Short mmCIF file of C-alpha atoms in Angstrom, two decimals:
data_model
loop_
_atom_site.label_atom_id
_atom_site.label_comp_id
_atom_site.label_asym_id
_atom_site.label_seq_id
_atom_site.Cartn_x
_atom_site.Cartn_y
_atom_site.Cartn_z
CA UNK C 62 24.21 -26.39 -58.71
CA UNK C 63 23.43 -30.46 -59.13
CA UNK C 64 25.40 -30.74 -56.26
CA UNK C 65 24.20 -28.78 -53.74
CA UNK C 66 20.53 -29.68 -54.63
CA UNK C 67 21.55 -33.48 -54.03
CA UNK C 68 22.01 -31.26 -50.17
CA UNK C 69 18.48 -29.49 -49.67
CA UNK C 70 16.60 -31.04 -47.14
CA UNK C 71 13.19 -33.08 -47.23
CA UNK C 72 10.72 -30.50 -45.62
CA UNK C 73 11.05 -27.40 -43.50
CA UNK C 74 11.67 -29.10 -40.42
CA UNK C 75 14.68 -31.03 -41.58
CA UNK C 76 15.92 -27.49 -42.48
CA UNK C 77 15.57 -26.32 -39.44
CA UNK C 78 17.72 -29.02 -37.62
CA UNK C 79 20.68 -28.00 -40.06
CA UNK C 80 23.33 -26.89 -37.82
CA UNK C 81 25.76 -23.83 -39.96
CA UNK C 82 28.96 -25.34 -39.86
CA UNK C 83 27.20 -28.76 -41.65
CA UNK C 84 25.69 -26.29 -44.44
CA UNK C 85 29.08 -24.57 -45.04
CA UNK C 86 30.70 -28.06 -45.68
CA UNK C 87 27.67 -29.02 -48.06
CA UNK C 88 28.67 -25.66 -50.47
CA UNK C 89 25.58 -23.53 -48.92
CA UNK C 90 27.12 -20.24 -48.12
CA UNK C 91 23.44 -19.22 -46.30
CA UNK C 92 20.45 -21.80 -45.57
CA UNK C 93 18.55 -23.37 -48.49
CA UNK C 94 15.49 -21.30 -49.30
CA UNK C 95 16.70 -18.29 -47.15
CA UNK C 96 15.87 -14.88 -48.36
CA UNK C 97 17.24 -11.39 -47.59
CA UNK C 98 14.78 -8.90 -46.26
CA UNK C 99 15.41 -5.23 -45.30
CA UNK C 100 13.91 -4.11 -41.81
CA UNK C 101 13.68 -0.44 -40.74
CA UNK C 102 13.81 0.74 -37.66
CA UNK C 103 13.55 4.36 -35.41
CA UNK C 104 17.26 5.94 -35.56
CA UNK C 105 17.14 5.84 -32.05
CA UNK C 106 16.17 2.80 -31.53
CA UNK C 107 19.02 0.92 -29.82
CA UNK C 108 19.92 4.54 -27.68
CA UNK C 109 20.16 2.86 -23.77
CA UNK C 110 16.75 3.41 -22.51
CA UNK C 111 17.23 4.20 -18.69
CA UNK C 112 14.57 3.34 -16.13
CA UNK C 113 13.56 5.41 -13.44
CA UNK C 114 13.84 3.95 -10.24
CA UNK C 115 9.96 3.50 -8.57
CA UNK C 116 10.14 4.73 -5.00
CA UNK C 117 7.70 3.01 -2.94
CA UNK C 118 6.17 5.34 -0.54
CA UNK C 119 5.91 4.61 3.07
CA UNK C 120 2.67 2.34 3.55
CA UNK C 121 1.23 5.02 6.16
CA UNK C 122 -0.89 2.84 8.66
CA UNK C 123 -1.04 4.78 11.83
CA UNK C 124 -1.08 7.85 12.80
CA UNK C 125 -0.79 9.51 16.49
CA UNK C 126 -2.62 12.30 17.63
CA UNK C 127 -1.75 14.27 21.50
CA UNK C 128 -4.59 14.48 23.35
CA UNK C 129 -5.06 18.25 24.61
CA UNK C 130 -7.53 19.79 27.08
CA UNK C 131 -8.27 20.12 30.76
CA UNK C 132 -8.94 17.74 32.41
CA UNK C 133 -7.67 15.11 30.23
CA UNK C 134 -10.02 11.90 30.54
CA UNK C 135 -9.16 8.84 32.87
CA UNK C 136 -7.83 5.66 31.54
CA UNK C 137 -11.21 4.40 32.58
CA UNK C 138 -12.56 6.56 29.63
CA UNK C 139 -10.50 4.55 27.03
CA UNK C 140 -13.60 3.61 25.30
CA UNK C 141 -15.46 6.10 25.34
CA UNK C 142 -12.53 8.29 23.99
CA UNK C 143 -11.89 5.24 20.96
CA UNK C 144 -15.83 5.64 20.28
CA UNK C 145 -15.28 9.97 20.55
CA UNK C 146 -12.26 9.40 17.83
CA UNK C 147 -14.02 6.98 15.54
CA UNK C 148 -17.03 9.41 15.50
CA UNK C 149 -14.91 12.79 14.26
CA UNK C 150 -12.77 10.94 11.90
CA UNK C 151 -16.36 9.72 10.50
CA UNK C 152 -17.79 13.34 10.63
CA UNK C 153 -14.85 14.44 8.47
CA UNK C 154 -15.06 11.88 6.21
CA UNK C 155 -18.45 12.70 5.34
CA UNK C 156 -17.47 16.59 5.05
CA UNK C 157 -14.40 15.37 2.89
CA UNK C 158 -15.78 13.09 0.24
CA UNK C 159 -19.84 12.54 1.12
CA UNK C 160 -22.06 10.56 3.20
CA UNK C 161 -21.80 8.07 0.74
CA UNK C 162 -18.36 7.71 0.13
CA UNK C 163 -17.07 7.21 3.92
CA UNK C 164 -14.32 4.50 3.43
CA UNK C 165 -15.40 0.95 5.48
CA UNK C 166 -11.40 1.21 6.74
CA UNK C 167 -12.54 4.11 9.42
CA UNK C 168 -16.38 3.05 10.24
CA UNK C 169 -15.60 -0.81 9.89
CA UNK C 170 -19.00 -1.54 7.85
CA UNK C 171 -19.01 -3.03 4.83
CA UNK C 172 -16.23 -4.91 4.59
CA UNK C 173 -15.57 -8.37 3.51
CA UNK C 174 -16.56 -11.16 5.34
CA UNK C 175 -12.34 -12.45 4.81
CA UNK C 176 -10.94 -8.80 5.88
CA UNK C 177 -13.65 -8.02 8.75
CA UNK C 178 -10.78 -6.81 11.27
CA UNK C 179 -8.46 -4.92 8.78
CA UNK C 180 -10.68 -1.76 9.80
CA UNK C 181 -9.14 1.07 11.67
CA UNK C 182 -8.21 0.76 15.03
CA UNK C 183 -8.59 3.96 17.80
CA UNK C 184 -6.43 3.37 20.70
CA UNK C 185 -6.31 5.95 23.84
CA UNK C 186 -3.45 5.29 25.62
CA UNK C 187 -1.59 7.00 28.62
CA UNK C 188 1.93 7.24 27.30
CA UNK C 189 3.49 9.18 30.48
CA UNK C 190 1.69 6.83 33.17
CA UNK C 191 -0.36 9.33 35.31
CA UNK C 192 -3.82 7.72 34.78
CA UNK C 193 -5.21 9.90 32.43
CA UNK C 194 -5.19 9.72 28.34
CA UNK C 195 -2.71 11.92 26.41
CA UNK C 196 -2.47 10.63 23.31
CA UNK C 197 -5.12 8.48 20.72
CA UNK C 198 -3.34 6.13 18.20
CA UNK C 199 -5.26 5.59 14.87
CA UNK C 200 -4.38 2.15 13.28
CA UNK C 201 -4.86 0.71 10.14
CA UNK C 202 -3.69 -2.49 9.19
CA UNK C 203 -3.58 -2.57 5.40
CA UNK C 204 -2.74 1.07 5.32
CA UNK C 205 -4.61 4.28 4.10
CA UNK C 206 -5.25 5.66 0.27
CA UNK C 207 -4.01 9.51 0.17
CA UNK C 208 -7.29 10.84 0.29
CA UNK C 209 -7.77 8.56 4.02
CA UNK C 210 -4.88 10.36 5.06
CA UNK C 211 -5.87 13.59 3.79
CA UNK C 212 -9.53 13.02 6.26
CA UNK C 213 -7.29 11.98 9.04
CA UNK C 214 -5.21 15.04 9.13
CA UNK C 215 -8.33 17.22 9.22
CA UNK C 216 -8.94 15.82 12.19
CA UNK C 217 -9.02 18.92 15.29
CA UNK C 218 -11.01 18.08 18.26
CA UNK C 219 -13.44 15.82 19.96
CA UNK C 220 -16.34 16.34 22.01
CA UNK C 221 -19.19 14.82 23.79
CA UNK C 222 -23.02 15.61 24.78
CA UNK C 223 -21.78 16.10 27.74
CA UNK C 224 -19.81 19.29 27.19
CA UNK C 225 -16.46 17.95 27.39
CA UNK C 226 -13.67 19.14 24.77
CA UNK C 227 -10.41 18.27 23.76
CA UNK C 228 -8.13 19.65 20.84
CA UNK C 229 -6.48 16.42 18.51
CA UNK C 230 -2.76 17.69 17.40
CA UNK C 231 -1.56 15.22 15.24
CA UNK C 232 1.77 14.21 16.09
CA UNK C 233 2.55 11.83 13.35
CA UNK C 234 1.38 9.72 10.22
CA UNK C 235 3.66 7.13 8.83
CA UNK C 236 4.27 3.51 9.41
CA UNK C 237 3.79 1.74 13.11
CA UNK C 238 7.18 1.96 14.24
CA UNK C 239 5.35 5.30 15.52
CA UNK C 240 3.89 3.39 18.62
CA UNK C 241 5.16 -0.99 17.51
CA UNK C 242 4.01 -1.72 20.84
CA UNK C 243 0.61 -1.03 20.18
CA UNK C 244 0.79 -2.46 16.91
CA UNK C 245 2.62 -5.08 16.42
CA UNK C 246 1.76 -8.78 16.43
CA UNK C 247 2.43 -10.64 19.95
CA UNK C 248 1.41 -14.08 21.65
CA UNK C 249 0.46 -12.37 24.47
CA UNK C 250 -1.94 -9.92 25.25
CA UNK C 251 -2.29 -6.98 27.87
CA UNK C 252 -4.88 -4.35 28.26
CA UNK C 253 -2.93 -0.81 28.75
CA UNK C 254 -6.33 0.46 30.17
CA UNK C 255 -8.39 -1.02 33.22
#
């Protein structure tokens, strides 16, 4: 016993440095000042936990709606069609969830001054070429909630004080490889409308 206390260290941190192999030569057959102590522990506790894999869902952005109705309106009426979109996705919003509740994504108010033109985009476009607009793209950059999506679909017709009608079929929601080239980022710009 003289001997190996002739081995214990000055202080705690000396201890520490103590490599095994050096206490074992010294006599010490566990460190100086070590103590046993019981731990208990779930039975199950080292069964393999297994992790679920997260699937991501698609980040639905746009969605495509055919135009439908006689006659369909002329390229010229791009805008006024965009405007005619924007207003009945708004009107079912505020059926949906409230007047007060009408997500800033589809009316583009009330967003931050640093995300001002992540709103929703409504593009009329002539997909088939004949000078008149068959289908209306809705875009939205950062994507919509469930409940967005859930206004969007809800979406039927639009209509004007003028009497003019048209039935909205929607075509498809997802991501914008739906219509890239309406989409997507470019250098160059060019108006599909006149």
């Amino acid at each position: 016993a003289k001997k190996l206390a002739k081995t214990v260290p000055d202080n705690v941190l000396c201890a520490l440095r103590v490599n095994t192999a050096e206490l074992r030569k010294q006599g010490w057959n566990q460190p100086p000042a070590a103590r046993k102590v019981s731990y208990l522990r779930p039975v199950d506790a080292l069964r393999p936990c297994y992790a679920t894999p997260r699937i991501e869902a698609p980040n639905v952005t746009t969605a495509s709606f055919i135009l439908v109705g006689k006659p369909l309106p002329r390229v010229e009426e791009a805008l006024r069609i965009g405007e005619l979109t924007r207003m009945a996705v708004m009107s079912q919003a505020k059926r949906l969830v409230g007047e007060g509740r009408i997500p800033s994504i589809f009316s583009g108010h009330g967003m931050a001054e640093s995300n001002r033109h992540r709103h929703a985009f409504y593009l009329p476009w002539d997909s088939n070429h004949d000078g008149r607009i068959d289908r209306v793209l809705l875009h939205v950059p950062d994507g919509m909630s469930a409940e967005q999506q859930h206004v969007v679909e809800q979406v039927k017709k639009l209509w004007n004080r003028d009497g003019g009608e048209w039935r909205l079929v929607l075509e498809s929601i997802g991501s914008p490889g739906i219509a890239r080239a309406l989409t997507e980022s470019s250098r160059v710009w060019k108006s599909v409308t006149p």
